[in-house]
Amino acid sequence: EELQHTVVRAGDLLFICKLINSIIMLSSCFVRVARRSAASAPAATTAARRSMAAAAAPSTAVSSSFNDGPPSVFDKIVKVTIIDPSGARRIIPAMVGQTLYAACDLNGVDLGPSSSGPPQEKVRSTTWTEPLYGEGAASGFDHVLLQGGNEGVEIAEPAHDNEKKMIEEYWDADEIFPESRLASQVEINAKMDGMVVYVPDRIVDDIP
């Protein structure tokens, strides 16, 4: 019996030694893993910071554009100065895309009657003018003089043959100038902001 107890004790001691050895090995592994994690932490932190900086850049651009505000109708409005035959000046708003006649009519500037059909043609580029076969100007009452040298006037579509014909039929030669246009045929563009328009004396149009 004593021999059996000695063998059992020896076996227990051997098991305990193996268990302690395993614990020591596991502890060594944990220490190695911890050291490797600690060594890679600065690199991971740097990478994370770079990613955050890259992600923050688009958001900054978005917030900047947001601060600029959404498009407004006022972005499409220009101011035009009207000078009547007496020399009085008046500034009116005009919407980009509408005709000068429509802008004047909406703001109480009397240019006389206007009769205009669909456009005869449309300039699409410096090399292509599309024929639209419309009637164009049918009267010449709404004669105005556009400010020379204005950028918007320079890029506006030039007068077509029918517009020139109506001006010549309704007005005397000494009343016609290179700046002469029919207000119903002039389309407002964004570069016309600040343009000056002179309105000559009205032609009598109310005689029965």
Coordinates of C-alpha atoms in Angstrom, one line a residue:
E1 CA 0.0 0.0 0.0
E2 CA 2.8 2.4 0.8
L3 CA 4.3 1.7 -2.6
Q4 CA 1.0 2.4 -4.3
H5 CA 0.7 5.7 -2.4
T6 CA 4.2 6.6 -3.5
V7 CA 3.4 5.9 -7.1
V8 CA 0.2 7.9 -6.9
R9 CA 2.1 10.9 -5.3
A10 CA 4.8 10.7 -8.0
G11 CA 2.1 10.7 -10.7
D12 CA 0.4 13.7 -9.1
L13 CA 3.6 15.5 -8.9
L14 CA 4.3 14.8 -12.6
F15 CA 0.9 16.0 -13.6
I16 CA 1.3 19.2 -11.5
C17 CA 4.7 19.8 -13.1
K18 CA 3.2 19.4 -16.6
L19 CA 0.3 21.7 -15.7
I20 CA 2.7 24.4 -14.4
N21 CA 4.8 24.1 -17.5
S22 CA 1.7 24.5 -19.7
I23 CA 0.7 27.6 -17.7
I24 CA 4.2 29.1 -18.2
M25 CA 4.1 28.4 -21.9
L26 CA 0.7 30.0 -22.2
S27 CA 1.8 33.0 -20.2
S28 CA 4.8 33.4 -22.6
C29 CA 2.5 33.3 -25.6
F30 CA 0.2 36.0 -24.0
V31 CA 3.2 38.2 -23.3
R32 CA 4.5 37.9 -26.9
V33 CA 1.0 38.7 -28.3
A34 CA 0.7 41.7 -26.0
R35 CA 4.2 43.0 -27.1
R36 CA 3.3 42.6 -30.8
S37 CA 0.0 44.4 -30.2
A38 CA 1.8 47.2 -28.4
A39 CA 4.3 47.5 -31.2
S40 CA 1.6 47.7 -33.9
A41 CA -0.6 50.2 -32.0
P42 CA 1.3 53.4 -33.2
A43 CA 1.1 52.3 -36.8
A44 CA -2.6 51.5 -36.5
T45 CA -3.2 54.8 -34.8
T46 CA -1.4 56.7 -37.6
A47 CA -3.4 54.8 -40.2
A48 CA -6.6 55.5 -38.4
R49 CA -5.8 59.2 -38.2
R50 CA -5.0 59.3 -41.9
S51 CA -8.3 57.6 -42.7
M52 CA -10.2 60.1 -40.6
A53 CA -8.4 63.0 -42.2
A54 CA -9.2 61.7 -45.7
A55 CA -12.8 61.1 -44.7
A56 CA -13.1 64.6 -43.2
A57 CA -11.9 66.3 -46.4
P58 CA -15.1 65.6 -48.5
S59 CA -17.3 66.5 -45.6
T60 CA -15.5 69.9 -45.4
A61 CA -16.2 70.5 -49.1
V62 CA -19.9 69.5 -48.6
S63 CA -20.3 71.8 -45.6
S64 CA -18.6 74.6 -47.6
S65 CA -21.0 74.2 -50.5
F66 CA -23.8 74.0 -48.1
N67 CA -22.8 77.3 -46.5
D68 CA -22.9 78.8 -49.9
G69 CA -26.7 78.2 -49.9
P70 CA -29.0 76.7 -52.5
P71 CA -29.6 78.3 -55.9
S72 CA -31.8 81.3 -55.7
V73 CA -34.1 83.1 -58.2
F74 CA -32.0 86.2 -57.5
D75 CA -29.1 84.5 -59.3
K76 CA -31.1 84.8 -62.5
I77 CA -32.1 88.5 -62.1
V78 CA -30.1 91.4 -63.6
K79 CA -30.6 95.1 -63.2
V80 CA -31.3 97.2 -66.3
T81 CA -31.3 101.0 -66.3
I82 CA -34.0 102.6 -68.5
I83 CA -33.6 106.2 -69.8
D84 CA -36.8 107.7 -71.1
P85 CA -36.9 110.6 -73.7
S86 CA -36.8 113.2 -70.9
G87 CA -33.6 111.8 -69.5
A88 CA -35.1 110.3 -66.4
R89 CA -33.4 107.1 -65.3
R90 CA -35.1 104.1 -63.7
I91 CA -33.6 100.8 -62.7
I92 CA -35.8 97.7 -63.3
P93 CA -35.2 94.0 -62.6
A94 CA -35.1 91.6 -65.6
M95 CA -35.1 87.8 -65.5
V96 CA -32.5 86.0 -67.6
G97 CA -34.2 84.3 -70.5
Q98 CA -37.1 86.7 -70.9
T99 CA -37.3 89.4 -73.5
L100 CA -36.4 93.0 -72.8
Y101 CA -40.0 94.0 -73.8
A102 CA -41.4 91.6 -71.2
A103 CA -39.2 93.0 -68.5
C104 CA -40.2 96.6 -69.3
D105 CA -43.9 95.6 -69.5
L106 CA -43.8 93.9 -66.1
N107 CA -42.2 97.0 -64.5
G108 CA -44.6 99.6 -66.1
V109 CA -42.2 100.9 -68.8
D110 CA -44.3 101.7 -71.8
L111 CA -42.6 100.8 -75.1
G112 CA -45.7 100.8 -77.2
P113 CA -47.4 97.7 -78.7
S114 CA -45.4 94.7 -79.8
S115 CA -46.3 92.2 -82.4
S116 CA -43.9 89.3 -82.7
G117 CA -44.2 85.7 -83.9
P118 CA -41.9 82.7 -83.5
P119 CA -38.2 83.4 -84.3
Q120 CA -37.0 83.2 -87.8
E121 CA -33.8 81.5 -86.8
K122 CA -31.6 80.7 -83.8
V123 CA -27.8 81.1 -83.6
R124 CA -26.6 77.8 -82.1
S125 CA -22.8 78.4 -82.5
T126 CA -20.3 80.5 -84.4
T127 CA -20.7 78.2 -87.3
W128 CA -24.4 77.1 -87.2
T129 CA -27.5 79.1 -87.4
E130 CA -30.7 77.0 -87.3
P131 CA -33.6 78.2 -89.5
L132 CA -36.9 78.0 -87.5
Y133 CA -39.1 79.6 -90.3
G134 CA -41.0 81.7 -87.8
E135 CA -42.5 85.1 -88.5
G136 CA -40.2 87.1 -86.2
A137 CA -40.9 90.8 -85.6
A138 CA -44.2 92.0 -87.1
S139 CA -44.1 95.6 -86.0
G140 CA -41.5 98.2 -85.0
F141 CA -43.0 100.2 -82.2
D142 CA -40.8 98.8 -79.5
H143 CA -37.6 100.5 -80.7
V144 CA -34.9 100.9 -78.1
L145 CA -31.2 101.7 -78.1
L146 CA -28.9 99.3 -76.2
Q147 CA -25.8 100.5 -74.4
G148 CA -22.7 100.1 -76.7
G149 CA -19.8 98.1 -75.2
N150 CA -21.9 96.2 -72.7
E151 CA -20.7 92.6 -72.6
G152 CA -24.2 91.2 -72.6
V153 CA -25.1 93.2 -75.6
E154 CA -22.0 92.0 -77.4
I155 CA -22.9 88.3 -76.9
A156 CA -26.7 88.7 -77.5
E157 CA -28.1 87.2 -80.7
P158 CA -27.8 89.9 -83.4
A159 CA -30.9 91.4 -85.1
H160 CA -32.3 89.2 -87.9
D161 CA -33.4 90.6 -91.3
N162 CA -37.0 90.9 -90.4
E163 CA -36.2 92.9 -87.3
K164 CA -34.0 95.3 -89.3
K165 CA -36.8 95.6 -91.8
M166 CA -39.4 96.5 -89.2
I167 CA -37.1 99.2 -87.7
E168 CA -36.5 100.7 -91.1
E169 CA -40.2 100.7 -92.0
Y170 CA -41.3 102.3 -88.7
W171 CA -38.5 104.8 -88.0
D172 CA -36.8 107.5 -90.0
A173 CA -33.2 107.1 -91.0
D174 CA -31.9 109.8 -88.6
E175 CA -33.6 107.9 -85.7
I176 CA -31.9 104.6 -86.4
F177 CA -28.4 103.8 -84.9
P178 CA -26.1 100.8 -84.8
E179 CA -27.5 100.2 -81.2
S180 CA -31.1 100.1 -82.4
R181 CA -33.0 97.0 -81.6
L182 CA -36.6 95.9 -81.0
A183 CA -37.1 95.1 -77.3
S184 CA -39.3 92.1 -78.2
Q185 CA -36.4 90.5 -80.0
V186 CA -33.7 91.0 -77.3
E187 CA -33.3 88.1 -74.9
I188 CA -31.9 89.0 -71.5
N189 CA -28.7 87.3 -70.5
A190 CA -26.6 87.3 -67.3
K191 CA -24.0 89.6 -68.7
M192 CA -26.5 92.4 -69.2
D193 CA -26.5 93.3 -65.6
G194 CA -26.0 97.1 -65.4
M195 CA -27.0 97.6 -69.1
V196 CA -28.4 101.0 -70.0
V197 CA -31.4 101.1 -72.4
Y198 CA -32.5 104.4 -74.0
V199 CA -36.2 104.6 -75.0
P200 CA -36.8 107.1 -77.8
D201 CA -40.0 109.1 -78.3
R202 CA -43.0 106.9 -78.9
I203 CA -44.5 106.6 -82.4
V204 CA -48.1 107.6 -82.4
D205 CA -50.0 104.3 -82.4
D206 CA -53.4 105.2 -81.2
I207 CA -54.8 106.9 -84.3
P208 CA -57.9 105.1 -85.4

